[in-house]
Structure formats: structure tokens, C-alpha cells
mmCIF file of C-alpha atoms in Angstrom:
data_model
loop_
_atom_site.group_PDB
_atom_site.id
_atom_site.type_symbol
_atom_site.label_atom_id
_atom_site.label_comp_id
_atom_site.label_asym_id
_atom_site.label_seq_id
_atom_site.Cartn_x
_atom_site.Cartn_y
_atom_site.Cartn_z
ATOM 1 C CA UNK C 5 34.486 16.416 -6.014
ATOM 2 C CA UNK C 6 30.472 16.807 -5.223
ATOM 3 C CA UNK C 7 28.546 20.162 -6.425
ATOM 4 C CA UNK C 8 27.974 22.142 -3.986
ATOM 5 C CA UNK C 9 24.180 21.222 -2.707
ATOM 6 C CA UNK C 10 21.737 21.683 0.286
ATOM 7 C CA UNK C 11 19.457 19.047 1.882
ATOM 8 C CA UNK C 12 16.348 19.536 2.664
ATOM 9 C CA UNK C 13 13.614 18.047 4.997
ATOM 10 C CA UNK C 14 10.344 18.954 6.780
ATOM 11 C CA UNK C 15 8.588 17.478 9.934
ATOM 12 C CA UNK C 16 4.954 18.369 9.545
ATOM 13 C CA UNK C 17 1.322 17.549 11.589
ATOM 14 C CA UNK C 18 -0.740 15.255 9.421
ATOM 15 C CA UNK C 19 1.113 11.867 11.069
ATOM 16 C CA UNK C 20 -2.467 11.035 12.536
ATOM 17 C CA UNK C 21 -5.266 12.262 10.636
ATOM 18 C CA UNK C 22 -5.119 10.050 7.779
ATOM 19 C CA UNK C 23 -3.533 13.102 5.429
ATOM 20 C CA UNK C 24 0.132 11.548 5.858
ATOM 21 C CA UNK C 25 0.961 15.374 6.627
ATOM 22 C CA UNK C 26 -0.301 16.946 3.249
ATOM 23 C CA UNK C 27 0.961 20.433 2.474
ATOM 24 C CA UNK C 28 -2.508 21.158 0.759
ATOM 25 C CA UNK C 29 -4.323 20.010 4.320
ATOM 26 C CA UNK C 30 -5.611 23.084 5.831
ATOM 27 C CA UNK C 31 -5.146 22.095 9.476
ATOM 28 C CA UNK C 32 -1.928 20.410 9.086
ATOM 29 C CA UNK C 33 1.248 22.803 9.677
ATOM 30 C CA UNK C 34 5.026 22.706 9.593
ATOM 31 C CA UNK C 35 6.956 22.654 12.353
ATOM 32 C CA UNK C 36 10.753 21.760 11.362
ATOM 33 C CA UNK C 37 12.638 22.554 8.879
ATOM 34 C CA UNK C 38 16.074 20.722 8.431
ATOM 35 C CA UNK C 39 18.551 21.764 5.997
ATOM 36 C CA UNK C 40 22.745 20.967 5.729
ATOM 37 C CA UNK C 41 24.523 18.384 4.189
ATOM 38 C CA UNK C 42 27.167 15.287 5.674
ATOM 39 C CA UNK C 43 29.415 17.747 7.695
ATOM 40 C CA UNK C 44 26.452 20.579 9.160
ATOM 41 C CA UNK C 45 22.745 20.767 9.515
ATOM 42 C CA UNK C 46 20.651 23.727 10.689
ATOM 43 C CA UNK C 47 17.106 23.931 12.387
ATOM 44 C CA UNK C 48 14.223 25.881 12.256
ATOM 45 C CA UNK C 49 11.542 25.647 15.079
ATOM 46 C CA UNK C 50 8.635 26.400 13.848
ATOM 47 C CA UNK C 51 5.965 24.327 15.973
ATOM 48 C CA UNK C 52 6.249 27.143 19.232
ATOM 49 C CA UNK C 53 4.407 29.847 18.126
ATOM 50 C CA UNK C 54 6.198 32.213 20.643
ATOM 51 C CA UNK C 55 9.367 31.672 18.338
ATOM 52 C CA UNK C 56 9.941 34.357 15.585
ATOM 53 C CA UNK C 57 10.974 31.947 13.107
ATOM 54 C CA UNK C 58 10.047 34.246 10.049
ATOM 55 C CA UNK C 59 13.622 35.710 10.393
ATOM 56 C CA UNK C 60 14.927 32.462 10.060
ATOM 57 C CA UNK C 61 13.314 31.537 7.392
ATOM 58 C CA UNK C 62 14.063 34.694 5.647
ATOM 59 C CA UNK C 63 17.866 34.007 6.159
ATOM 60 C CA UNK C 64 17.119 30.421 4.959
ATOM 61 C CA UNK C 65 15.758 31.882 1.632
ATOM 62 C CA UNK C 66 18.495 34.284 1.372
ATOM 63 C CA UNK C 67 20.965 31.252 1.143
ATOM 64 C CA UNK C 68 23.000 30.146 -1.673
ATOM 65 C CA UNK C 69 21.736 26.455 -1.398
ATOM 66 C CA UNK C 70 23.385 25.355 -4.679
ATOM 67 C CA UNK C 71 21.861 22.169 -5.689
ATOM 68 C CA UNK C 72 18.622 21.313 -3.700
ATOM 69 C CA UNK C 73 18.542 18.013 -2.366
ATOM 70 C CA UNK C 74 16.107 16.159 -1.011
ATOM 71 C CA UNK C 75 13.927 12.748 -0.363
ATOM 72 C CA UNK C 76 10.194 12.913 -2.106
ATOM 73 C CA UNK C 77 11.688 16.505 -2.656
ATOM 74 C CA UNK C 78 8.349 18.006 -3.946
ATOM 75 C CA UNK C 79 7.266 16.994 -0.769
ATOM 76 C CA UNK C 80 9.265 19.525 1.062
ATOM 77 C CA UNK C 81 8.840 21.642 -1.599
ATOM 78 C CA UNK C 82 5.137 22.280 -1.118
ATOM 79 C CA UNK C 83 5.930 22.888 2.450
ATOM 80 C CA UNK C 84 8.578 25.733 2.008
ATOM 81 C CA UNK C 85 6.264 27.340 -0.854
ATOM 82 C CA UNK C 86 3.183 27.071 2.027
ATOM 83 C CA UNK C 87 5.231 29.094 4.345
ATOM 84 C CA UNK C 88 6.490 31.776 1.455
ATOM 85 C CA UNK C 89 9.950 30.343 0.352
ATOM 86 C CA UNK C 90 10.097 29.745 -2.896
ATOM 87 C CA UNK C 91 13.387 27.579 -4.323
ATOM 88 C CA UNK C 92 14.299 29.391 -7.120
ATOM 89 C CA UNK C 93 13.181 27.688 -10.811
ATOM 90 C CA UNK C 94 16.834 27.754 -11.784
ATOM 91 C CA UNK C 95 17.898 25.711 -8.836
ATOM 92 C CA UNK C 96 19.184 22.101 -9.751
ATOM 93 C CA UNK C 97 16.968 19.712 -7.952
ATOM 94 C CA UNK C 98 18.436 15.946 -6.887
ATOM 95 C CA UNK C 99 15.595 13.758 -5.815
ATOM 96 C CA UNK C 100 17.133 10.580 -3.726
ATOM 97 C CA UNK C 101 14.002 8.755 -3.926
ATOM 98 C CA UNK C 102 13.684 9.094 -7.505
ATOM 99 C CA UNK C 103 17.112 8.116 -8.109
ATOM 100 C CA UNK C 104 16.901 5.202 -5.854
ATOM 101 C CA UNK C 105 14.004 3.817 -8.145
ATOM 102 C CA UNK C 106 15.569 4.724 -11.368
ATOM 103 C CA UNK C 107 19.063 3.014 -10.118
ATOM 104 C CA UNK C 108 17.400 -0.325 -9.305
ATOM 105 C CA UNK C 109 15.296 -0.836 -12.553
ATOM 106 C CA UNK C 110 11.721 0.433 -11.007
ATOM 107 C CA UNK C 111 11.834 -2.848 -8.959
ATOM 108 C CA UNK C 112 10.277 -1.029 -5.921
ATOM 109 C CA UNK C 113 7.427 1.385 -5.801
ATOM 110 C CA UNK C 114 7.797 4.173 -3.436
ATOM 111 C CA UNK C 115 11.006 3.485 -1.911
ATOM 112 C CA UNK C 116 11.385 4.586 1.851
ATOM 113 C CA UNK C 117 14.288 6.438 3.382
ATOM 114 C CA UNK C 118 14.332 3.924 6.144
ATOM 115 C CA UNK C 119 14.962 0.843 3.335
ATOM 116 C CA UNK C 120 17.520 3.249 0.911
ATOM 117 C CA UNK C 121 19.347 3.527 4.807
ATOM 118 C CA UNK C 122 19.363 0.112 5.420
ATOM 119 C CA UNK C 123 20.052 -0.619 2.061
ATOM 120 C CA UNK C 124 23.409 0.867 1.965
ATOM 121 C CA UNK C 125 24.110 0.421 5.592
ATOM 122 C CA UNK C 126 24.568 4.171 5.814
ATOM 123 C CA UNK C 127 26.120 5.492 9.055
ATOM 124 C CA UNK C 128 23.459 7.447 10.653
ATOM 125 C CA UNK C 129 20.874 5.683 12.290
ATOM 126 C CA UNK C 130 17.066 6.440 10.999
ATOM 127 C CA UNK C 131 15.033 7.732 13.988
ATOM 128 C CA UNK C 132 11.476 5.870 13.785
ATOM 129 C CA UNK C 133 9.236 8.439 15.176
ATOM 130 C CA UNK C 134 6.564 6.497 13.139
ATOM 131 C CA UNK C 135 6.495 3.659 15.240
ATOM 132 C CA UNK C 136 7.227 5.251 18.610
ATOM 133 C CA UNK C 137 4.911 8.146 18.488
ATOM 134 C CA UNK C 138 2.625 8.442 15.351
ATOM 135 C CA UNK C 139 1.373 5.030 15.303
ATOM 136 C CA UNK C 140 -0.063 5.566 19.104
ATOM 137 C CA UNK C 141 -1.510 8.568 17.386
ATOM 138 C CA UNK C 142 0.325 11.431 18.948
ATOM 139 C CA UNK C 143 0.991 13.913 15.963
ATOM 140 C CA UNK C 144 3.909 15.706 15.566
ATOM 141 C CA UNK C 145 3.632 18.885 17.294
ATOM 142 C CA UNK C 146 3.530 16.818 20.369
ATOM 143 C CA UNK C 147 6.450 15.018 20.281
ATOM 144 C CA UNK C 148 9.006 16.534 22.528
ATOM 145 C CA UNK C 149 11.297 18.997 20.533
ATOM 146 C CA UNK C 150 14.648 17.448 20.982
ATOM 147 C CA UNK C 151 13.368 14.158 19.291
ATOM 148 C CA UNK C 152 11.757 15.666 16.482
ATOM 149 C CA UNK C 153 15.259 17.831 15.683
ATOM 150 C CA UNK C 154 17.049 14.749 16.342
ATOM 151 C CA UNK C 155 15.170 12.877 13.728
ATOM 152 C CA UNK C 156 15.454 16.216 10.910
ATOM 153 C CA UNK C 157 19.425 16.041 11.660
ATOM 154 C CA UNK C 158 19.597 12.256 11.244
ATOM 155 C CA UNK C 159 17.396 12.714 7.860
ATOM 156 C CA UNK C 160 19.406 15.706 6.312
ATOM 157 C CA UNK C 161 22.685 13.490 6.830
ATOM 158 C CA UNK C 162 21.179 9.951 5.586
ATOM 159 C CA UNK C 163 19.875 11.719 2.492
ATOM 160 C CA UNK C 164 23.217 13.803 2.001
ATOM 161 C CA UNK C 165 24.837 10.255 2.424
ATOM 162 C CA UNK C 166 22.435 8.947 -0.132
ATOM 163 C CA UNK C 167 22.916 11.415 -2.704
ATOM 164 C CA UNK C 168 26.886 11.503 -2.501
ATOM 165 C CA UNK C 169 26.590 7.708 -2.543
ATOM 166 C CA UNK C 170 24.200 7.803 -5.746
ATOM 167 C CA UNK C 171 26.621 10.285 -7.557
ATOM 168 C CA UNK C 172 29.446 7.906 -7.294
ATOM 169 C CA UNK C 173 27.782 5.029 -8.819
ATOM 170 C CA UNK C 174 26.427 6.698 -11.222
ATOM 171 C CA UNK C 175 29.793 7.860 -12.480
ATOM 172 C CA UNK C 176 29.962 4.184 -14.255
ATOM 173 C CA UNK C 177 26.526 5.002 -16.000
ATOM 174 C CA UNK C 178 26.479 8.183 -17.720
ATOM 175 C CA UNK C 179 23.217 7.356 -19.261
ATOM 176 C CA UNK C 180 20.843 6.648 -16.344
ATOM 177 C CA UNK C 181 22.805 9.139 -14.333
ATOM 178 C CA UNK C 182 21.431 12.063 -17.628
ATOM 179 C CA UNK C 183 17.878 9.974 -17.056
ATOM 180 C CA UNK C 184 17.787 10.616 -13.586
ATOM 181 C CA UNK C 185 18.852 14.173 -13.624
ATOM 182 C CA UNK C 186 16.075 15.072 -16.548
ATOM 183 C CA UNK C 187 13.828 13.033 -14.138
ATOM 184 C CA UNK C 188 14.923 15.235 -11.066
ATOM 185 C CA UNK C 189 14.652 18.205 -13.404
ATOM 186 C CA UNK C 190 10.967 17.815 -14.111
ATOM 187 C CA UNK C 191 9.884 17.460 -10.426
ATOM 188 C CA UNK C 192 9.701 21.479 -10.325
ATOM 189 C CA UNK C 193 7.357 21.394 -12.795
ATOM 190 C CA UNK C 194 5.231 18.449 -11.109
ATOM 191 C CA UNK C 195 5.414 20.194 -7.789
ATOM 192 C CA UNK C 196 3.693 22.927 -10.002
ATOM 193 C CA UNK C 197 1.523 21.041 -10.956
ATOM 194 C CA UNK C 198 0.597 19.654 -8.026
ATOM 195 C CA UNK C 199 0.732 22.825 -6.265
ATOM 196 C CA UNK C 200 -2.511 24.851 -8.399
ATOM 197 C CA UNK C 201 -4.434 22.025 -8.733
ATOM 198 C CA UNK C 202 -7.387 21.427 -10.474
ATOM 199 C CA UNK C 203 -10.439 23.668 -9.846
ATOM 200 C CA UNK C 204 -13.781 21.880 -9.309
ATOM 201 C CA UNK C 205 -16.884 22.638 -9.117
ATOM 202 C CA UNK C 206 -18.180 20.471 -5.795
ATOM 203 C CA UNK C 207 -21.898 21.237 -5.641
ATOM 204 C CA UNK C 208 -22.610 20.185 -9.551
ATOM 205 C CA UNK C 209 -20.470 17.073 -9.084
ATOM 206 C CA UNK C 210 -22.725 16.427 -6.166
ATOM 207 C CA UNK C 211 -25.640 16.898 -8.064
ATOM 208 C CA UNK C 212 -24.738 14.991 -10.989
ATOM 209 C CA UNK C 213 -23.940 12.191 -8.766
ATOM 210 C CA UNK C 214 -27.645 12.082 -7.104
ATOM 211 C CA UNK C 215 -28.732 12.093 -10.746
ATOM 212 C CA UNK C 216 -26.710 8.594 -11.152
ATOM 213 C CA UNK C 217 -28.053 7.331 -7.970
ATOM 214 C CA UNK C 218 -31.497 7.741 -8.805
ATOM 215 C CA UNK C 219 -31.267 5.911 -12.411
ATOM 216 C CA UNK C 220 -29.281 2.845 -10.005
ATOM 217 C CA UNK C 221 -32.623 3.110 -8.099
ATOM 218 C CA UNK C 222 -34.564 2.416 -11.026
ATOM 219 C CA UNK C 223 -32.404 -0.170 -12.382
ATOM 220 C CA UNK C 224 -32.921 -1.813 -8.895
ATOM 221 C CA UNK C 225 -36.350 -1.741 -9.022
ATOM 222 C CA UNK C 226 -36.282 -3.416 -12.557
ATOM 223 C CA UNK C 227 -34.215 -6.058 -11.514
ATOM 224 C CA UNK C 228 -36.511 -6.762 -8.270
ATOM 225 C CA UNK C 229 -39.197 -7.023 -10.755
ATOM 226 C CA UNK C 230 -37.422 -9.667 -13.098
ATOM 227 C CA UNK C 231 -36.277 -11.775 -10.153
ATOM 228 C CA UNK C 232 -39.628 -11.103 -8.166
ATOM 229 C CA UNK C 233 -37.810 -10.407 -4.653
ATOM 230 C CA UNK C 234 -37.382 -7.702 -2.613
ATOM 231 C CA UNK C 235 -34.841 -6.477 -0.474
ATOM 232 C CA UNK C 236 -31.932 -7.721 -2.570
ATOM 233 C CA UNK C 237 -28.863 -6.235 -2.535
ATOM 234 C CA UNK C 238 -27.290 -5.169 -5.813
ATOM 235 C CA UNK C 239 -23.820 -4.484 -4.806
ATOM 236 C CA UNK C 240 -23.110 -7.964 -3.416
ATOM 237 C CA UNK C 241 -21.429 -10.533 -5.240
ATOM 238 C CA UNK C 242 -21.956 -13.385 -3.457
ATOM 239 C CA UNK C 243 -26.102 -12.306 -3.752
ATOM 240 C CA UNK C 244 -25.855 -12.032 -7.251
ATOM 241 C CA UNK C 245 -24.383 -15.308 -7.628
ATOM 242 C CA UNK C 246 -27.398 -16.969 -6.466
ATOM 243 C CA UNK C 247 -29.582 -15.294 -8.508
ATOM 244 C CA UNK C 248 -27.867 -16.350 -11.710
ATOM 245 C CA UNK C 249 -26.051 -19.694 -10.476
ATOM 246 C CA UNK C 250 -28.966 -20.609 -8.015
ATOM 247 C CA UNK C 251 -28.377 -21.396 -4.208
ATOM 248 C CA UNK C 252 -29.908 -20.746 -0.580
ATOM 249 C CA UNK C 253 -30.660 -16.217 -0.888
ATOM 250 C CA UNK C 254 -31.103 -15.535 2.856
ATOM 251 C CA UNK C 255 -32.568 -11.935 3.158
ATOM 252 C CA UNK C 256 -33.345 -10.038 6.456
ATOM 253 C CA UNK C 257 -36.243 -8.105 6.529
ATOM 254 C CA UNK C 258 -38.193 -6.018 9.924
ATOM 255 C CA UNK C 259 -41.074 -8.083 11.341
ATOM 256 C CA UNK C 260 -43.270 -6.918 13.325
ATOM 257 C CA UNK C 261 -44.654 -8.370 16.210
ATOM 258 C CA UNK C 262 -46.629 -8.254 20.029
ATOM 259 C CA UNK C 263 -44.297 -8.078 22.991
ATOM 260 C CA UNK C 264 -45.881 -9.435 26.318
ATOM 261 C CA UNK C 265 -44.518 -7.787 29.160
ATOM 262 C CA UNK C 266 -44.225 -9.977 32.691
ATOM 263 C CA UNK C 267 -47.377 -8.242 34.059
ATOM 264 C CA UNK C 268 -49.391 -9.364 30.829
ATOM 265 C CA UNK C 269 -49.792 -5.662 29.246
ATOM 266 C CA UNK C 270 -48.573 -5.680 25.455
ATOM 267 C CA UNK C 271 -47.038 -3.260 22.714
ATOM 268 C CA UNK C 272 -46.395 -3.685 19.242
ATOM 269 C CA UNK C 273 -42.500 -3.700 18.084
ATOM 270 C CA UNK C 274 -40.181 -4.741 15.085
ATOM 271 C CA UNK C 275 -37.515 -7.199 15.068
ATOM 272 C CA UNK C 276 -35.104 -8.286 12.106
ATOM 273 C CA UNK C 277 -36.012 -11.674 10.945
ATOM 274 C CA UNK C 278 -34.730 -13.739 7.815
ATOM 275 C CA UNK C 279 -36.083 -15.429 5.099
ATOM 276 C CA UNK C 280 -34.467 -18.395 2.708
ATOM 277 C CA UNK C 281 -35.249 -17.689 -0.627
ATOM 278 C CA UNK C 282 -34.055 -21.183 -2.656
ATOM 279 C CA UNK C 283 -33.041 -20.018 -6.236
ATOM 280 C CA UNK C 284 -32.755 -22.256 -9.520
ATOM 281 C CA UNK C 285 -29.932 -21.797 -11.460
ATOM 282 C CA UNK C 286 -30.340 -19.352 -14.552
ATOM 283 C CA UNK C 287 -27.282 -19.975 -16.235
ATOM 284 C CA UNK C 288 -24.127 -22.554 -15.889
ATOM 285 C CA UNK C 289 -21.212 -20.971 -14.289
ATOM 286 C CA UNK C 290 -17.826 -20.425 -16.336
ATOM 287 C CA UNK C 291 -15.512 -23.198 -15.197
ATOM 288 C CA UNK C 292 -12.823 -22.234 -12.504
ATOM 289 C CA UNK C 293 -14.881 -19.551 -11.471
ATOM 290 C CA UNK C 294 -16.378 -21.091 -8.184
ATOM 291 C CA UNK C 295 -14.886 -19.219 -4.593
ATOM 292 C CA UNK C 296 -13.302 -21.391 -2.265
ATOM 293 C CA UNK C 297 -15.927 -21.208 0.108
ATOM 294 C CA UNK C 298 -18.328 -23.417 -2.246
ATOM 295 C CA UNK C 299 -21.656 -22.474 -3.619
ATOM 296 C CA UNK C 300 -20.200 -19.472 -4.633
ATOM 297 C CA UNK C 301 -19.098 -18.478 -8.227
ATOM 298 C CA UNK C 302 -17.492 -14.855 -9.371
ATOM 299 C CA UNK C 303 -19.971 -12.627 -10.869
ATOM 300 C CA UNK C 304 -16.971 -9.852 -11.962
ATOM 301 C CA UNK C 305 -17.136 -7.500 -14.649
ATOM 302 C CA UNK C 306 -14.984 -9.865 -17.207
ATOM 303 C CA UNK C 307 -17.039 -13.221 -16.171
ATOM 304 C CA UNK C 308 -20.732 -11.406 -16.772
ATOM 305 C CA UNK C 309 -19.625 -10.378 -20.096
ATOM 306 C CA UNK C 310 -18.357 -13.787 -20.828
ATOM 307 C CA UNK C 311 -21.811 -15.399 -19.901
ATOM 308 C CA UNK C 312 -24.077 -16.413 -22.927
ATOM 309 C CA UNK C 313 -27.397 -16.638 -21.345
ATOM 310 C CA UNK C 314 -30.271 -17.934 -23.613
ATOM 311 C CA UNK C 315 -33.564 -16.202 -21.711
ATOM 312 C CA UNK C 316 -34.684 -12.972 -21.970
ATOM 313 C CA UNK C 317 -34.605 -12.224 -18.299
ATOM 314 C CA UNK C 318 -31.377 -13.230 -17.717
ATOM 315 C CA UNK C 319 -30.285 -11.441 -20.575
ATOM 316 C CA UNK C 320 -31.623 -8.421 -18.715
ATOM 317 C CA UNK C 321 -30.162 -9.276 -15.480
ATOM 318 C CA UNK C 322 -26.854 -9.222 -16.479
ATOM 319 C CA UNK C 323 -27.065 -6.130 -18.853
ATOM 320 C CA UNK C 324 -28.435 -4.062 -16.441
ATOM 321 C CA UNK C 325 -25.993 -5.163 -13.339
ATOM 322 C CA UNK C 326 -23.399 -4.050 -15.851
ATOM 323 C CA UNK C 327 -24.821 -0.296 -16.314
ATOM 324 C CA UNK C 328 -25.118 -0.749 -12.841
ATOM 325 C CA UNK C 329 -21.991 -1.134 -11.843
ATOM 326 C CA UNK C 330 -20.765 1.170 -14.657
ATOM 327 C CA UNK C 331 -22.341 4.077 -12.511
ATOM 328 C CA UNK C 332 -21.553 2.635 -9.130
ATOM 329 C CA UNK C 333 -17.699 2.919 -10.214
ATOM 330 C CA UNK C 334 -18.390 6.742 -11.747
ATOM 331 C CA UNK C 335 -20.199 7.904 -8.997
ATOM 332 C CA UNK C 336 -17.989 6.689 -6.320
ATOM 333 C CA UNK C 337 -14.915 7.252 -8.055
ATOM 334 C CA UNK C 338 -15.488 10.758 -9.294
ATOM 335 C CA UNK C 339 -19.022 12.689 -8.789
ATOM 336 C CA UNK C 340 -19.562 11.972 -4.706
ATOM 337 C CA UNK C 341 -15.840 10.373 -4.787
ATOM 338 C CA UNK C 342 -13.638 13.656 -5.467
ATOM 339 C CA UNK C 343 -15.994 15.339 -3.087
ATOM 340 C CA UNK C 344 -15.571 13.360 -0.269
ATOM 341 C CA UNK C 345 -11.687 13.373 -1.021
ATOM 342 C CA UNK C 346 -11.824 16.982 -0.767
ATOM 343 C CA UNK C 347 -13.471 17.234 2.412
ATOM 344 C CA UNK C 348 -11.386 14.404 4.121
ATOM 345 C CA UNK C 349 -8.328 16.279 2.852
ATOM 346 C CA UNK C 350 -9.457 19.725 4.091
ATOM 347 C CA UNK C 351 -8.539 21.379 0.864
ATOM 348 C CA UNK C 352 -9.962 24.638 0.555
ATOM 349 C CA UNK C 353 -10.989 27.151 -2.442
ATOM 350 C CA UNK C 354 -12.312 24.247 -4.075
ATOM 351 C CA UNK C 355 -9.253 23.139 -5.585
ATOM 352 C CA UNK C 356 -8.374 19.244 -5.866
ATOM 353 C CA UNK C 357 -4.450 18.860 -5.305
ATOM 354 C CA UNK C 358 -3.905 15.519 -6.762
ATOM 355 C CA UNK C 359 -0.610 13.671 -6.408
ATOM 356 C CA UNK C 360 1.741 12.860 -9.255
ATOM 357 C CA UNK C 361 3.668 10.182 -9.007
ATOM 358 C CA UNK C 362 7.400 9.628 -10.727
ATOM 359 C CA UNK C 363 8.302 6.634 -8.244
ATOM 360 C CA UNK C 364 5.174 4.173 -8.761
ATOM 361 C CA UNK C 365 4.876 2.230 -12.099
ATOM 362 C CA UNK C 366 7.571 -0.318 -13.101
ATOM 363 C CA UNK C 367 7.445 1.054 -16.618
ATOM 364 C CA UNK C 368 9.147 4.162 -15.104
ATOM 365 C CA UNK C 369 5.905 6.366 -16.374
ATOM 366 C CA UNK C 370 4.099 9.488 -14.973
ATOM 367 C CA UNK C 371 1.009 8.160 -12.624
ATOM 368 C CA UNK C 372 -1.897 10.012 -10.553
ATOM 369 C CA UNK C 373 -3.479 9.190 -7.572
ATOM 370 C CA UNK C 374 -5.694 10.861 -4.807
ATOM 371 C CA UNK C 375 -7.508 11.527 -7.008
ATOM 372 C CA UNK C 376 -6.356 9.720 -10.696
ATOM 373 C CA UNK C 377 -6.134 12.729 -13.052
ATOM 374 C CA UNK C 378 -4.901 10.442 -15.811
ATOM 375 C CA UNK C 379 -7.798 8.364 -16.430
ATOM 376 C CA UNK C 380 -10.712 10.581 -15.594
ATOM 377 C CA UNK C 381 -14.246 9.742 -16.823
ATOM 378 C CA UNK C 382 -15.318 11.685 -19.409
ATOM 379 C CA UNK C 383 -18.409 13.098 -17.761
ATOM 380 C CA UNK C 384 -16.740 14.303 -14.913
ATOM 381 C CA UNK C 385 -15.291 17.066 -17.536
ATOM 382 C CA UNK C 386 -18.179 18.941 -16.627
ATOM 383 C CA UNK C 387 -16.993 19.825 -13.256
ATOM 384 C CA UNK C 388 -13.942 21.023 -14.299
ATOM 385 C CA UNK C 389 -13.642 24.508 -13.998
ATOM 386 C CA UNK C 390 -10.954 25.975 -16.929
ATOM 387 C CA UNK C 391 -9.015 28.931 -15.411
ATOM 388 C CA UNK C 392 -8.212 30.569 -19.050
#
């Protein structure tokens, strides 16, 4: 016998705007809610604003759903919560995606429902609206409702089949079943954390990023003075390779010239031109660091740290480049990167809604993304606003 359960699946907009249906993106909308199990399914249509769906939501919320089953359960829970439907904190959870990940020893990160359906050869056919619509730029609210309804009903049935199959498989592995059970209940805590997010001072973040960019400009000036060449792109690994290991460095520049028209009249204009700088080798490259295109060698952080320059100019180039790259990562990832992500995701109220992932690392540990909240630079803490 299986426990009493209800499988939930939501279809939303946001498939074509780069947010992947993010529940915290202000312009994204919930289109359809499907719920049920193998033998029954119900669909609530929220895409048609002329349909009074509020009563249906209240009816769904009042039902005794038993165990709440889902595939990537947090995603659907967020969307229900956004529309005022809260799954009780006492309701047990079963996340089929997380269960599949652990059953197969965390070998494949982020398993999809389609992959699971094919792996177990489940009876119901996966309806691929991604290939037929989303990949062609057609968002969910523009897909014929019957197709979306069919997709939701299919997902509910496939997920229900997957849950019952997993429960059967785990009868012989009580230890693993206990691990999955505890991990599934943790999803409720992670959902709460993602929902609350981090309150973040976006303007301060941009200001701090601008200060660091100013320091990078100072470093570029110092590097140009050492090399004696202006216009170098210090973010280019190839150009740094020529500067350290020698080679022909080609730089573009704007050149003024006099243009002569057919009638003999003239006018001053500008055009792009190129000048080749033949540079000497300042230091011997490490063995095995040459790229396949030849003449260009690795200048990554690990390589720079292993070089042993003898003259002060080369030492300063390497030292300044290491500082330059460290600052660049801090700005692009955090001080400017987080505000950029905030704007791209259309989040509101100065709150950052990062993702906490249980089905990514092969060790099974929790990871974080968009942004990575587990590995933030110490300096970025000044932008995080405490709520306590």
C-alpha cells in the first residue's frame, strides 16, 4: 500500500525570457496548476483572466492532499505560495527529482522528468512543449490551452508513477529511504529560505563596484607605463601572453586621414588601423602550457603564481595582473554582477532570491547558484541588509 498523496505540477510563463519560469520574476505568471495521482487529475486554468479561478484555488487549498509529491518540489511550492496557496508545514514532502538523484548515488546532476520517464519506461508519454513551443519563442500563455492541459496531466501522472516506483525500490533499502525522506523534508526549509531571500543594498553595491573599477584603471595605467604601450586590453589572455612570453601584439587604433571625394573636395575622417608590436620574451613559459594555436601560452591564475620572474618589471606585471583579476572577479560576480542579475531576473523589493540546490553536487552537499550565496566575498557583506 502507498501513502495517501497528491502530486502537484505548475506550468508558468518565463520559458522564453531567460528566467526559466522563475517564481520571483515580477512579470512571470502562473498559467495552470495540475494535481492528482495515477488514477485522477485536476487542472486549474489561471491563464484566462475571464475565468474566476480564486474559488478553485481555495477548494484546492482546503483539500486533504496527504503527502505532497512533486518533481523539483520547491519550484511548484513557490508558485502556489505566490498565488496565496500555502502547503502546510506539517505536510510530508516527496520530491521525485531528489529521490532519483540519491537512488542513483548522485551520479547525474539535475535529472529531468523526461529523463526519468525514459529511464524507467513509464507508461504515460512525456509531452515536449519545450521543443515544439518554448524553443521557438512561444511562451506558455500563448500555447493552446488543451496542449498545456495535456502536458500538466501527463506530468502529474508520470511523477505519480515515478513516486510509487521509487517507494517500491526503496523497500529493499531502508537506509537510503530514510536519507531521502529526511532530505525531502528539508525542502520545506530551503523553500522558506529561497522565498525570503537576502535583502540587498543594490546602490551601495554599484558604488563599491565603481570604486574597484577606478582602481583597475589605475592598475592599467601602471601596466601600460611598464610595458611602454598604450591601448592594451589587460583582460585579454592572448595579449598578456605576448607581453610575458614574447610575440607579435597587434593593436587597433583610430587613425585620422583626409578623405578625397570624386569632385576633389576633402574632409577629415577617422578609420580603424592596426599596428604590430614585436615583443621580446620576458620570462620562459612553463612546460606544457602552450595553446594549440601556437605562440600563445597560458596566463591563468595558477600559471602566473608558478612563474619565477627575475627582473622587477616582470614581477610587477605579474603582481598587478593578479590584483587586477581578483578585483575583476569581485566586481563582475558580486558588486556589479548581483545588481545585473537582479535586473535580469526582474526581482523586486531589493531582495535577491538565490537557488539552493540539492541535486547538483556528486557528494550530495547543498550548493547555491544565481548568485552563489555560499561563497560570497567577505567585502560583499556590507551590501547585505540584516532583518534582525
